[in-house]
Short mmCIF file of C-alpha atoms in Angstrom, two decimals:
data_model
loop_
_atom_site.label_atom_id
_atom_site.label_comp_id
_atom_site.label_asym_id
_atom_site.label_seq_id
_atom_site.Cartn_x
_atom_site.Cartn_y
_atom_site.Cartn_z
CA UNK A 569 102.10 103.34 123.80
CA UNK A 570 103.39 102.95 120.24
CA UNK A 571 102.46 105.66 117.67
CA UNK A 572 105.45 105.47 115.31
CA UNK A 573 105.97 106.04 111.59
CA UNK A 574 108.71 105.09 109.13
CA UNK A 575 108.70 106.42 105.53
CA UNK A 576 110.84 106.52 102.39
CA UNK A 577 110.95 108.64 99.27
CA UNK A 578 112.33 105.96 97.02
CA UNK A 579 115.23 103.63 96.44
CA UNK A 580 117.27 104.77 93.47
CA UNK A 581 119.64 107.69 93.13
CA UNK A 582 119.30 110.81 95.28
CA UNK A 583 121.54 113.66 94.19
CA UNK A 584 123.24 115.77 96.84
CA UNK A 585 121.72 118.88 95.23
CA UNK A 586 118.20 117.67 96.08
CA UNK A 587 119.03 115.98 99.39
CA UNK A 588 117.37 118.75 101.39
CA UNK A 589 114.10 118.39 99.46
CA UNK A 590 114.04 114.59 99.80
CA UNK A 591 114.64 114.77 103.54
CA UNK A 592 112.08 117.53 103.97
CA UNK A 593 109.28 115.55 102.34
CA UNK A 594 110.12 112.53 104.52
CA UNK A 595 109.97 114.73 107.62
CA UNK A 596 106.57 116.10 106.60
CA UNK A 597 105.22 112.62 105.92
CA UNK A 598 106.40 111.32 109.31
CA UNK A 599 104.95 114.36 111.06
CA UNK A 600 101.64 113.94 109.27
CA UNK A 601 101.38 110.29 110.30
CA UNK A 602 102.38 110.91 113.94
CA UNK A 603 99.97 113.86 114.23
CA UNK A 604 97.17 111.57 113.06
CA UNK A 605 98.20 108.87 115.51
CA UNK A 606 98.32 111.33 118.43
CA UNK A 607 94.79 112.39 117.54
CA UNK A 608 93.64 108.79 117.88
CA UNK A 609 93.72 107.68 114.25
CA UNK A 610 94.16 104.01 113.40
CA UNK A 611 97.31 102.80 111.68
CA UNK A 612 95.60 102.53 108.27
CA UNK A 613 94.43 106.14 108.43
CA UNK A 614 97.85 107.41 109.50
CA UNK A 615 99.75 105.47 106.84
CA UNK A 616 97.41 106.84 104.15
CA UNK A 617 98.00 110.38 105.44
CA UNK A 618 101.77 109.88 105.19
CA UNK A 619 101.43 108.64 101.62
CA UNK A 620 99.28 111.60 100.58
CA UNK A 621 102.08 113.90 101.77
CA UNK A 622 104.61 111.93 99.71
CA UNK A 623 102.35 111.78 96.65
CA UNK A 624 101.80 115.54 96.72
CA UNK A 625 105.52 116.33 96.57
CA UNK A 626 106.87 117.27 93.11
CA UNK A 627 110.15 115.54 94.01
CA UNK A 628 108.70 112.03 94.27
CA UNK A 629 107.57 109.60 91.60
CA UNK A 630 104.06 109.12 92.97
CA UNK A 631 100.84 111.05 92.45
CA UNK A 632 101.84 114.58 91.40
CA UNK A 633 104.97 114.53 89.27
CA UNK A 634 104.83 110.83 88.46
CA UNK A 635 106.84 109.39 85.59
CA UNK A 636 105.25 109.72 82.16
CA UNK A 637 104.73 106.60 80.05
CA UNK A 638 105.45 105.93 76.36
CA UNK A 639 102.12 107.46 75.33
CA UNK A 640 102.76 110.68 77.27
CA UNK A 641 100.28 109.74 80.02
CA UNK A 642 100.57 109.32 83.79
CA UNK A 643 99.42 105.99 85.21
CA UNK A 644 99.88 105.25 88.92
CA UNK A 645 99.92 102.21 91.19
CA UNK A 646 99.26 102.08 94.93
CA UNK A 647 98.33 99.62 97.67
CA UNK A 648 97.66 99.58 101.39
CA UNK A 649 97.46 96.72 103.91
CA UNK A 650 95.97 96.63 107.41
CA UNK A 651 97.87 94.36 109.81
CA UNK A 652 94.89 93.90 112.12
CA UNK A 653 92.27 92.71 109.63
CA UNK A 654 94.82 91.61 106.98
CA UNK A 655 92.67 93.35 104.38
CA UNK A 656 94.37 94.90 101.36
CA UNK A 657 93.34 97.45 98.74
CA UNK A 658 95.14 98.36 95.52
CA UNK A 659 94.90 100.21 92.22
CA UNK A 660 97.03 99.76 89.13
CA UNK A 661 97.62 101.90 86.04
CA UNK A 662 95.09 104.47 87.28
CA UNK A 663 94.96 107.89 85.60
CA UNK A 664 93.37 111.16 86.59
CA UNK A 665 93.58 110.65 90.37
CA UNK A 666 96.00 112.86 92.35
CA UNK A 667 96.25 110.53 95.35
CA UNK A 668 95.97 106.87 94.28
CA UNK A 669 96.54 105.68 97.86
CA UNK A 670 93.16 107.17 98.82
CA UNK A 671 91.49 104.86 96.30
CA UNK A 672 93.41 101.88 97.65
CA UNK A 673 92.37 102.83 101.18
CA UNK A 674 88.74 103.22 100.14
CA UNK A 675 88.80 99.79 98.47
CA UNK A 676 90.13 98.32 101.71
CA UNK A 677 87.51 100.00 103.88
CA UNK A 678 84.65 99.06 101.52
CA UNK A 679 85.78 95.42 101.50
CA UNK A 680 85.66 95.38 105.31
CA UNK A 681 81.93 96.16 105.14
CA UNK A 682 81.21 92.72 103.71
CA UNK A 683 79.54 91.43 100.57
CA UNK A 684 77.77 93.57 97.99
CA UNK A 685 74.21 93.11 96.78
CA UNK A 686 73.30 89.62 95.54
CA UNK A 687 76.21 88.21 97.53
CA UNK A 688 78.94 89.66 95.30
CA UNK A 689 82.50 89.81 96.63
CA UNK A 690 83.76 93.43 96.81
CA UNK A 691 86.92 94.15 94.79
CA UNK A 692 90.28 94.66 96.48
CA UNK A 693 92.33 95.45 93.35
CA UNK A 694 91.15 97.54 90.39
CA UNK A 695 93.05 98.79 87.34
CA UNK A 696 92.82 101.36 84.57
CA UNK A 697 89.54 102.99 83.64
CA UNK A 698 87.56 100.75 85.96
CA UNK A 699 89.65 101.91 88.93
CA UNK A 700 89.18 105.56 87.94
CA UNK A 701 85.41 105.23 87.57
CA UNK A 702 85.10 103.36 90.88
CA UNK A 703 87.11 106.07 92.62
CA UNK A 704 84.91 108.86 91.27
CA UNK A 705 81.73 106.99 92.23
CA UNK A 706 83.07 106.66 95.78
CA UNK A 707 83.86 110.34 96.25
CA UNK A 708 87.55 110.49 95.35
CA UNK A 709 88.04 113.74 93.39
CA UNK A 710 89.46 113.53 89.85
CA UNK A 711 92.51 115.45 88.65
CA UNK A 712 93.34 115.94 84.94
CA UNK A 713 96.56 114.14 84.00
CA UNK A 714 98.06 117.31 82.56
CA UNK A 715 97.80 118.93 85.99
CA UNK A 716 99.65 116.01 87.57
CA UNK A 717 102.72 116.53 85.41
CA UNK A 718 105.44 118.80 86.84
CA UNK A 719 108.34 120.59 85.23
CA UNK A 720 110.60 117.80 86.52
CA UNK A 721 108.52 114.95 85.07
CA UNK A 722 107.98 116.76 81.77
CA UNK A 723 111.69 117.50 81.46
CA UNK A 724 112.55 113.85 82.15
CA UNK A 725 109.97 112.68 79.60
CA UNK A 726 111.32 114.95 76.88
CA UNK A 727 114.88 113.89 77.66
CA UNK A 728 114.02 110.18 77.56
CA UNK A 729 111.99 110.60 74.40
CA UNK A 730 114.95 112.26 72.65
CA UNK A 731 117.20 109.39 73.72
CA UNK A 732 114.78 106.86 72.23
CA UNK A 733 114.44 108.81 68.98
CA UNK A 734 118.22 109.08 68.69
CA UNK A 735 118.62 105.36 69.28
CA UNK A 736 116.08 104.61 66.53
CA UNK A 737 117.86 106.90 64.06
CA UNK A 738 121.17 105.19 64.73
CA UNK A 739 119.55 101.80 64.11
CA UNK A 740 116.90 102.07 61.36
CA UNK A 741 116.02 98.40 61.87
CA UNK A 742 114.73 99.14 65.36
CA UNK A 743 111.15 97.88 65.30
CA UNK A 744 108.59 98.63 67.96
CA UNK A 745 109.29 95.52 70.01
CA UNK A 746 113.00 96.31 70.12
CA UNK A 747 112.25 99.91 71.03
CA UNK A 748 110.20 98.78 73.99
CA UNK A 749 113.00 96.45 75.06
CA UNK A 750 115.46 99.34 74.80
CA UNK A 751 113.09 101.47 76.87
CA UNK A 752 112.86 98.76 79.49
CA UNK A 753 116.63 98.66 79.82
CA UNK A 754 116.75 102.44 80.23
CA UNK A 755 114.00 102.33 82.83
CA UNK A 756 115.92 99.93 85.01
CA UNK A 757 118.65 102.46 85.75
CA UNK A 758 118.75 103.02 89.49
CA UNK A 759 118.04 106.75 89.24
CA UNK A 760 114.49 106.04 88.03
CA UNK A 761 113.37 103.72 90.83
CA UNK A 762 111.74 105.98 93.37
CA UNK A 763 108.48 104.53 94.64
CA UNK A 764 107.33 106.03 97.97
CA UNK A 765 106.04 104.17 101.00
CA UNK A 766 105.31 104.19 104.71
CA UNK A 767 104.84 101.79 107.62
CA UNK A 768 103.05 102.73 110.84
CA UNK A 769 102.11 101.33 114.25
CA UNK A 770 99.28 102.92 116.24
CA UNK A 771 98.55 103.22 119.96
CA UNK A 772 96.91 99.77 120.11
CA UNK A 773 99.89 98.12 118.42
CA UNK A 774 98.16 97.68 115.05
CA UNK A 775 100.48 98.00 112.05
CA UNK A 776 99.79 99.12 108.49
CA UNK A 777 101.84 99.59 105.34
CA UNK A 778 101.32 101.48 102.11
CA UNK A 779 103.17 102.17 98.88
CA UNK A 780 102.57 104.39 95.83
CA UNK A 781 104.35 104.82 92.52
CA UNK A 782 104.18 106.43 89.11
CA UNK A 783 106.07 103.43 87.75
CA UNK A 784 109.16 103.24 85.59
CA UNK A 785 110.01 106.07 83.23
CA UNK A 786 108.78 105.50 79.65
CA UNK A 787 106.91 102.36 80.70
CA UNK A 788 104.43 100.69 78.38
CA UNK A 789 100.84 101.90 78.91
CA UNK A 790 98.97 99.52 81.17
CA UNK A 791 102.09 98.27 82.95
CA UNK A 792 101.46 97.59 86.66
CA UNK A 793 104.42 97.52 89.05
CA UNK A 794 104.99 96.02 92.46
CA UNK A 795 103.32 98.95 94.22
CA UNK A 796 99.93 97.42 93.44
CA UNK A 797 100.71 93.70 93.70
CA UNK A 798 99.76 91.70 96.80
CA UNK A 799 102.79 90.76 98.89
CA UNK A 800 105.18 92.65 96.62
CA UNK A 801 104.71 96.37 97.32
CA UNK A 802 103.74 96.25 100.98
CA UNK A 803 102.85 93.86 103.78
CA UNK A 804 101.47 94.33 107.31
CA UNK A 805 100.63 91.71 109.90
CA UNK A 806 99.90 92.03 113.61
CA UNK A 807 101.49 89.62 116.07
CA UNK A 808 99.33 86.51 116.38
CA UNK A 809 99.55 82.82 117.21
CA UNK A 810 103.19 81.76 116.86
CA UNK A 811 104.39 85.15 115.58
CA UNK A 812 105.59 87.30 118.51
CA UNK A 813 106.27 90.40 116.39
CA UNK A 814 104.00 92.75 114.48
CA UNK A 815 105.65 93.67 111.18
CA UNK A 816 105.05 96.17 108.39
CA UNK A 817 107.10 96.36 105.18
CA UNK A 818 107.11 98.64 102.15
CA UNK A 819 109.28 98.19 99.05
CA UNK A 820 110.77 100.29 96.27
CA UNK A 821 112.85 99.54 93.19
CA UNK A 822 112.42 97.70 89.92
CA UNK A 823 108.84 96.46 90.05
CA UNK A 824 109.47 93.39 87.94
CA UNK A 825 112.22 92.24 90.34
CA UNK A 826 110.05 92.86 93.39
CA UNK A 827 107.03 91.10 91.90
CA UNK A 828 108.97 87.97 90.97
CA UNK A 829 110.36 87.67 94.52
CA UNK A 830 107.34 88.89 96.53
CA UNK A 831 109.91 90.76 98.59
CA UNK A 832 107.54 92.55 100.98
CA UNK A 833 106.03 89.34 102.30
CA UNK A 834 109.40 87.55 102.35
CA UNK A 835 110.91 90.29 104.53
CA UNK A 836 107.92 90.28 106.87
CA UNK A 837 108.22 86.53 107.38
CA UNK A 838 111.95 86.87 108.06
CA UNK A 839 111.29 89.47 110.77
CA UNK A 840 109.98 86.82 113.18
CA UNK A 841 113.60 85.87 113.90
CA UNK A 842 115.09 87.28 117.10
CA UNK A 843 117.85 89.30 115.40
CA UNK A 844 115.98 91.66 113.05
CA UNK A 845 119.13 93.13 111.49
CA UNK A 846 120.57 89.73 110.60
CA UNK A 847 117.19 88.46 109.40
CA UNK A 848 116.75 91.38 107.01
CA UNK A 849 120.31 91.01 105.76
CA UNK A 850 119.75 87.33 104.97
CA UNK A 851 116.35 87.97 103.36
CA UNK A 852 117.76 90.65 101.05
CA UNK A 853 120.72 88.46 100.13
CA UNK A 854 118.98 85.09 99.75
CA UNK A 855 115.46 86.06 98.71
CA UNK A 856 116.39 89.00 96.47
CA UNK A 857 119.98 89.44 95.26
CA UNK A 858 120.60 85.68 94.99
CA UNK A 859 117.01 84.67 94.28
CA UNK A 860 116.68 81.86 91.71
CA UNK A 861 113.74 83.79 90.26
CA UNK A 862 116.15 86.56 89.25
CA UNK A 863 119.09 84.40 88.19
CA UNK A 864 119.10 85.89 84.68
CA UNK A 865 119.34 89.49 85.92
CA UNK A 866 122.70 91.30 85.93
CA UNK A 867 121.55 93.81 88.56
CA UNK A 868 118.79 93.29 91.10
CA UNK A 869 117.46 96.68 92.16
CA UNK A 870 115.27 97.28 95.18
CA UNK A 871 114.90 98.60 98.69
CA UNK A 872 112.72 97.98 101.74
CA UNK A 873 111.73 99.71 104.94
CA UNK A 874 110.64 97.58 107.88
CA UNK A 875 108.87 98.37 111.14
CA UNK A 876 108.86 95.64 113.79
CA UNK A 877 107.34 95.93 117.25
CA UNK A 878 106.45 93.92 120.31
CA UNK A 879 105.30 94.42 123.89
CA UNK A 880 107.39 93.27 126.82
CA UNK A 881 107.13 93.60 130.61
CA UNK A 882 110.40 94.26 132.40
CA UNK A 883 110.37 93.82 136.21
CA UNK A 884 111.93 96.67 138.16
CA UNK A 885 112.75 96.87 141.93
CA UNK A 886 109.58 98.77 142.84
CA UNK A 887 107.23 98.18 139.92
CA UNK A 888 106.80 96.57 136.53
CA UNK A 889 107.49 98.50 133.38
CA UNK A 890 105.60 97.61 130.24
CA UNK A 891 107.80 98.37 127.27
CA UNK A 892 107.03 98.78 123.61
CA UNK A 893 110.03 98.00 121.47
CA UNK A 894 109.81 99.43 117.95
CA UNK A 895 112.57 98.74 115.45
CA UNK A 896 113.03 100.66 112.19
CA UNK A 897 115.19 99.05 109.51
CA UNK A 898 115.95 99.74 105.88
CA UNK A 899 118.01 98.02 103.21
CA UNK A 900 118.63 98.63 99.53
CA UNK A 901 120.67 97.45 96.55
CA UNK A 902 120.22 100.75 94.70
CA UNK A 903 122.75 103.58 94.94
CA UNK A 904 120.75 105.33 97.66
CA UNK A 905 117.52 105.46 99.62
CA UNK A 906 116.00 108.39 101.54
CA UNK A 907 114.23 107.40 104.77
CA UNK A 908 112.67 109.04 107.80
CA UNK A 909 111.23 107.80 111.09
CA UNK A 910 109.53 109.29 114.12
CA UNK A 911 107.72 108.32 117.31
CA UNK A 912 105.13 110.24 119.31
CA UNK A 913 107.88 111.04 121.83
CA UNK A 914 110.04 112.78 119.21
CA UNK A 915 109.81 116.51 118.57
CA UNK A 916 110.77 115.99 114.92
CA UNK A 917 111.50 113.18 112.51
CA UNK A 918 114.94 111.74 111.90
CA UNK A 919 115.87 111.60 108.22
CA UNK A 920 118.76 110.03 106.40
CA UNK A 921 119.94 109.33 102.87
CA UNK A 922 121.43 105.86 103.01
CA UNK A 923 124.04 105.07 100.35
CA UNK A 924 125.84 101.92 99.26
CA UNK A 925 129.39 101.58 100.60
CA UNK A 926 132.05 103.15 98.34
CA UNK A 927 133.34 100.83 95.63
CA UNK A 928 130.30 98.55 95.63
CA UNK A 929 128.11 97.87 92.60
CA UNK A 930 124.38 98.77 92.63
CA UNK A 931 122.24 95.71 92.09
CA UNK A 932 124.95 93.37 93.34
CA UNK A 933 125.62 94.78 96.83
CA UNK A 934 123.39 96.03 99.62
CA UNK A 935 123.30 98.52 102.47
CA UNK A 936 121.39 97.89 105.70
CA UNK A 937 120.79 100.26 108.60
CA UNK A 938 118.21 100.91 111.31
CA UNK A 939 117.14 102.48 114.57
CA UNK A 940 115.35 101.43 117.74
CA UNK A 941 112.66 103.22 119.75
CA UNK A 942 111.91 101.89 123.24
CA UNK A 943 108.73 103.31 124.77
CA UNK A 944 108.09 102.60 128.46
CA UNK A 945 104.91 102.79 130.53
CA UNK A 946 104.68 101.96 134.24
CA UNK A 947 102.04 99.39 135.13
CA UNK A 948 100.82 98.14 138.53
#
């Protein structure tokens, strides 16, 4: 029996003053996923439920309270992957939808039904107005963008807008292209990188992963981050053929860095090694911090959560015990990352704000931690 969930409320900077709120939303998301799993839900349904909980929190940069872009609008990205079927659904730069992950999940489920009329291939990734219209036509309720803004996101937008205006006054030669470049530099500060995500394994051992984000603060309209890109925001793959482990990964951080390294898929591939902790450490160091694709970057900002599981039969004196080993790991190069994890055997979720070791530099150093859940069932 598996039924485990692992979530995060972003890799970036988590102030001590809001630590309680960050941990609380992670606990609720874990509880929501595990409750669904106990009721018999599949991994994809449970991971979507966890994401809805995270998107609805005003303290996360996803769904409600998402970052506001240069035009004063909210545009969100989200994706979901099913480790059993390997299907994937995603939306990018979508406005007017409170829970983008529900659209991604609906895209995934519709694609599993097969071809459309006249043999057309169903979409797995939609963006902008087309994504919004598709969502409405498939029963996902709309939500006006102004209702998705919170006092926190509005305050941040006004603060960032003042900074940009001040910078332009100090340098009258600042043209629009330079202003956007300045904005991009400001966005990449680690306190802004707080995508949310979850990874889940259900009773049958199927894994799923999902991720959702409002994107970088003051981003250019139409920008799509890693949360929507295949192999970059999330990855899930059941054990099969030569792969003994089922793995699910979700990422957070600077979308451009995560896209150029396809970090979610890279970490999933690395997890087939026997030592999960060492494998993740090497993947983060070699495939991310020291990646040749990011050689020009001063700071490489990102974080991942990983769920890895396998079945094993351990002989005992009087009987055999079938064990389910589930490993939860997380790693980040940002200042901090808030995570939570829970199994069906736990009365409540464990939560933790992981921080870089003192004296280390965000974007150049990394933290890595994890936990193990061993679930045993007696078999004849």
